[in-house]
Amino acid sequence: MEWLEKFNKVFESKIRLGLMSVLVVNESMSFIELKELLQLTDGNLASHLRALEDISYISVQKQFMGRKPLTTYSATEIGHEAFTEHLLVLEKMIRQNM
């Protein structure tokens, strides 16, 4: 099954799949927005964001709003491509099993 070779193991984690789903359709989202939307703890969210950042699927922007730090995340072009390819593989898998 050729499509299995293109299956992206990074997205086996439902948290990473959820993060990329959100970041691909939004220009950027803050740590707090992602935490609330996906209902994750700080530590769990941070570890999955770091994993995606380490492979360049997302980028991080750190700035200040007044005196408070604000960290936002965006999907990179590489991340968009990897996520799109992963979705295509899933679609092929589903169609073959219908």
PDB file of N, CA and C in Angstrom, residues 30-69:
ATOM      1  N   SER A  30      -2.986  32.509  19.547  1.00  0.00           N
ATOM      2  CA  SER A  30      -2.161  32.624  20.753  1.00  0.00           C
ATOM      3  C   SER A  30      -2.163  31.314  21.525  1.00  0.00           C
ATOM      4  N   PHE A  31      -1.200  31.187  22.410  1.00  0.00           N
ATOM      5  CA  PHE A  31      -1.104  30.013  23.275  1.00  0.00           C
ATOM      6  C   PHE A  31      -2.408  29.844  24.055  1.00  0.00           C
ATOM      7  N   ILE A  32      -2.917  30.942  24.598  1.00  0.00           N
ATOM      8  CA  ILE A  32      -4.137  30.885  25.407  1.00  0.00           C
ATOM      9  C   ILE A  32      -5.334  30.441  24.558  1.00  0.00           C
ATOM     10  N   GLU A  33      -5.440  30.967  23.346  1.00  0.00           N
ATOM     11  CA  GLU A  33      -6.546  30.561  22.461  1.00  0.00           C
ATOM     12  C   GLU A  33      -6.481  29.072  22.139  1.00  0.00           C
ATOM     13  N   LEU A  34      -5.276  28.586  21.826  1.00  0.00           N
ATOM     14  CA  LEU A  34      -5.107  27.170  21.523  1.00  0.00           C
ATOM     15  C   LEU A  34      -5.427  26.302  22.739  1.00  0.00           C
ATOM     16  N   LYS A  35      -4.964  26.745  23.891  1.00  0.00           N
ATOM     17  CA  LYS A  35      -5.204  25.999  25.131  1.00  0.00           C
ATOM     18  C   LYS A  35      -6.705  25.872  25.401  1.00  0.00           C
ATOM     19  N   GLU A  36      -7.419  26.960  25.263  1.00  0.00           N
ATOM     20  CA  GLU A  36      -8.858  26.948  25.530  1.00  0.00           C
ATOM     21  C   GLU A  36      -9.615  26.146  24.468  1.00  0.00           C
ATOM     22  N   LEU A  37      -9.279  26.349  23.215  1.00  0.00           N
ATOM     23  CA  LEU A  37      -9.976  25.677  22.129  1.00  0.00           C
ATOM     24  C   LEU A  37      -9.804  24.156  22.197  1.00  0.00           C
ATOM     25  N   LEU A  38      -8.574  23.722  22.439  1.00  0.00           N
ATOM     26  CA  LEU A  38      -8.285  22.286  22.450  1.00  0.00           C
ATOM     27  C   LEU A  38      -8.392  21.665  23.840  1.00  0.00           C
ATOM     28  N   GLN A  39      -8.643  22.497  24.843  1.00  0.00           N
ATOM     29  CA  GLN A  39      -8.809  22.056  26.233  1.00  0.00           C
ATOM     30  C   GLN A  39      -7.617  21.218  26.705  1.00  0.00           C
ATOM     31  N   LEU A  40      -6.445  21.841  26.661  1.00  0.00           N
ATOM     32  CA  LEU A  40      -5.202  21.184  27.043  1.00  0.00           C
ATOM     33  C   LEU A  40      -4.561  21.901  28.224  1.00  0.00           C
ATOM     34  N   THR A  41      -3.712  21.190  28.935  1.00  0.00           N
ATOM     35  CA  THR A  41      -2.934  21.817  30.000  1.00  0.00           C
ATOM     36  C   THR A  41      -1.777  22.584  29.358  1.00  0.00           C
ATOM     37  N   ASP A  42      -1.207  23.510  30.106  1.00  0.00           N
ATOM     38  CA  ASP A  42      -0.068  24.286  29.598  1.00  0.00           C
ATOM     39  C   ASP A  42       1.062  23.368  29.145  1.00  0.00           C
ATOM     40  N   GLY A  43       1.425  22.427  30.004  1.00  0.00           N
ATOM     41  CA  GLY A  43       2.553  21.542  29.707  1.00  0.00           C
ATOM     42  C   GLY A  43       2.314  20.663  28.497  1.00  0.00           C
ATOM     43  N   ASN A  44       1.121  20.103  28.395  1.00  0.00           N
ATOM     44  CA  ASN A  44       0.798  19.238  27.259  1.00  0.00           C
ATOM     45  C   ASN A  44       0.818  20.024  25.966  1.00  0.00           C
ATOM     46  N   LEU A  45       0.187  21.188  25.969  1.00  0.00           N
ATOM     47  CA  LEU A  45       0.170  22.031  24.777  1.00  0.00           C
ATOM     48  C   LEU A  45       1.587  22.452  24.400  1.00  0.00           C
ATOM     49  N   ALA A  46       2.358  22.897  25.372  1.00  0.00           N
ATOM     50  CA  ALA A  46       3.722  23.367  25.102  1.00  0.00           C
ATOM     51  C   ALA A  46       4.587  22.268  24.484  1.00  0.00           C
ATOM     52  N   SER A  47       4.474  21.041  24.970  1.00  0.00           N
ATOM     53  CA  SER A  47       5.311  19.961  24.433  1.00  0.00           C
ATOM     54  C   SER A  47       4.942  19.632  22.988  1.00  0.00           C
ATOM     55  N   HIS A  48       3.665  19.658  22.654  1.00  0.00           N
ATOM     56  CA  HIS A  48       3.253  19.368  21.278  1.00  0.00           C
ATOM     57  C   HIS A  48       3.593  20.531  20.341  1.00  0.00           C
ATOM     58  N   LEU A  49       3.459  21.750  20.826  1.00  0.00           N
ATOM     59  CA  LEU A  49       3.864  22.903  20.019  1.00  0.00           C
ATOM     60  C   LEU A  49       5.359  22.861  19.737  1.00  0.00           C
ATOM     61  N   ARG A  50       6.137  22.505  20.746  1.00  0.00           N
ATOM     62  CA  ARG A  50       7.591  22.419  20.584  1.00  0.00           C
ATOM     63  C   ARG A  50       7.953  21.354  19.543  1.00  0.00           C
ATOM     64  N   ALA A  51       7.273  20.218  19.585  1.00  0.00           N
ATOM     65  CA  ALA A  51       7.538  19.158  18.605  1.00  0.00           C
ATOM     66  C   ALA A  51       7.260  19.642  17.187  1.00  0.00           C
ATOM     67  N   LEU A  52       6.165  20.365  16.998  1.00  0.00           N
ATOM     68  CA  LEU A  52       5.838  20.893  15.667  1.00  0.00           C
ATOM     69  C   LEU A  52       6.803  22.001  15.252  1.00  0.00           C
ATOM     70  N   GLU A  53       7.232  22.788  16.211  1.00  0.00           N
ATOM     71  CA  GLU A  53       8.204  23.852  15.918  1.00  0.00           C
ATOM     72  C   GLU A  53       9.558  23.250  15.539  1.00  0.00           C
ATOM     73  N   ASP A  54       9.963  22.199  16.227  1.00  0.00           N
ATOM     74  CA  ASP A  54      11.265  21.570  15.964  1.00  0.00           C
ATOM     75  C   ASP A  54      11.394  21.030  14.549  1.00  0.00           C
ATOM     76  N   ILE A  55      10.278  20.657  13.944  1.00  0.00           N
ATOM     77  CA  ILE A  55      10.327  20.143  12.569  1.00  0.00           C
ATOM     78  C   ILE A  55       9.843  21.191  11.558  1.00  0.00           C
ATOM     79  N   SER A  56       9.755  22.433  12.021  1.00  0.00           N
ATOM     80  CA  SER A  56       9.424  23.592  11.178  1.00  0.00           C
ATOM     81  C   SER A  56       8.017  23.562  10.593  1.00  0.00           C
ATOM     82  N   TYR A  57       7.083  22.891  11.248  1.00  0.00           N
ATOM     83  CA  TYR A  57       5.691  22.884  10.805  1.00  0.00           C
ATOM     84  C   TYR A  57       4.948  24.115  11.298  1.00  0.00           C
ATOM     85  N   ILE A  58       5.444  24.722  12.373  1.00  0.00           N
ATOM     86  CA  ILE A  58       4.848  25.952  12.883  1.00  0.00           C
ATOM     87  C   ILE A  58       5.956  26.945  13.207  1.00  0.00           C
ATOM     88  N   SER A  59       5.578  28.214  13.235  1.00  0.00           N
ATOM     89  CA  SER A  59       6.512  29.255  13.670  1.00  0.00           C
ATOM     90  C   SER A  59       5.926  29.931  14.902  1.00  0.00           C
ATOM     91  N   VAL A  60       6.801  30.512  15.695  1.00  0.00           N
ATOM     92  CA  VAL A  60       6.420  31.145  16.962  1.00  0.00           C
ATOM     93  C   VAL A  60       6.800  32.613  16.908  1.00  0.00           C
ATOM     94  N   GLN A  61       5.868  33.456  17.341  1.00  0.00           N
ATOM     95  CA  GLN A  61       6.140  34.881  17.439  1.00  0.00           C
ATOM     96  C   GLN A  61       5.917  35.292  18.895  1.00  0.00           C
ATOM     97  N   LYS A  62       6.925  35.903  19.483  1.00  0.00           N
ATOM     98  CA  LYS A  62       6.814  36.367  20.872  1.00  0.00           C
ATOM     99  C   LYS A  62       6.868  37.879  20.867  1.00  0.00           C
ATOM    100  N   GLN A  63       5.909  38.474  21.550  1.00  0.00           N
ATOM    101  CA  GLN A  63       5.847  39.933  21.628  1.00  0.00           C
ATOM    102  C   GLN A  63       5.204  40.324  22.955  1.00  0.00           C
ATOM    103  N   PHE A  64       5.063  41.599  23.169  1.00  0.00           N
ATOM    104  CA  PHE A  64       4.407  42.095  24.376  1.00  0.00           C
ATOM    105  C   PHE A  64       3.185  42.911  23.989  1.00  0.00           C
ATOM    106  N   MET A  65       2.109  42.710  24.717  1.00  0.00           N
ATOM    107  CA  MET A  65       0.908  43.527  24.613  1.00  0.00           C
ATOM    108  C   MET A  65       0.856  44.311  25.920  1.00  0.00           C
ATOM    109  N   GLY A  66       1.262  45.569  25.855  1.00  0.00           N
ATOM    110  CA  GLY A  66       1.437  46.324  27.088  1.00  0.00           C
ATOM    111  C   GLY A  66       2.623  45.722  27.823  1.00  0.00           C
ATOM    112  N   ARG A  67       2.387  45.254  29.024  1.00  0.00           N
ATOM    113  CA  ARG A  67       3.456  44.647  29.809  1.00  0.00           C
ATOM    114  C   ARG A  67       3.367  43.120  29.840  1.00  0.00           C
ATOM    115  N   LYS A  68       2.371  42.575  29.149  1.00  0.00           N
ATOM    116  CA  LYS A  68       2.166  41.128  29.182  1.00  0.00           C
ATOM    117  C   LYS A  68       2.738  40.461  27.931  1.00  0.00           C
ATOM    118  N   PRO A  69       3.441  39.337  28.137  1.00  0.00           N
ATOM    119  CA  PRO A  69       3.950  38.607  26.969  1.00  0.00           C
ATOM    120  C   PRO A  69       2.801  37.947  26.204  1.00  0.00           C
TER     121      PRO A  69
END
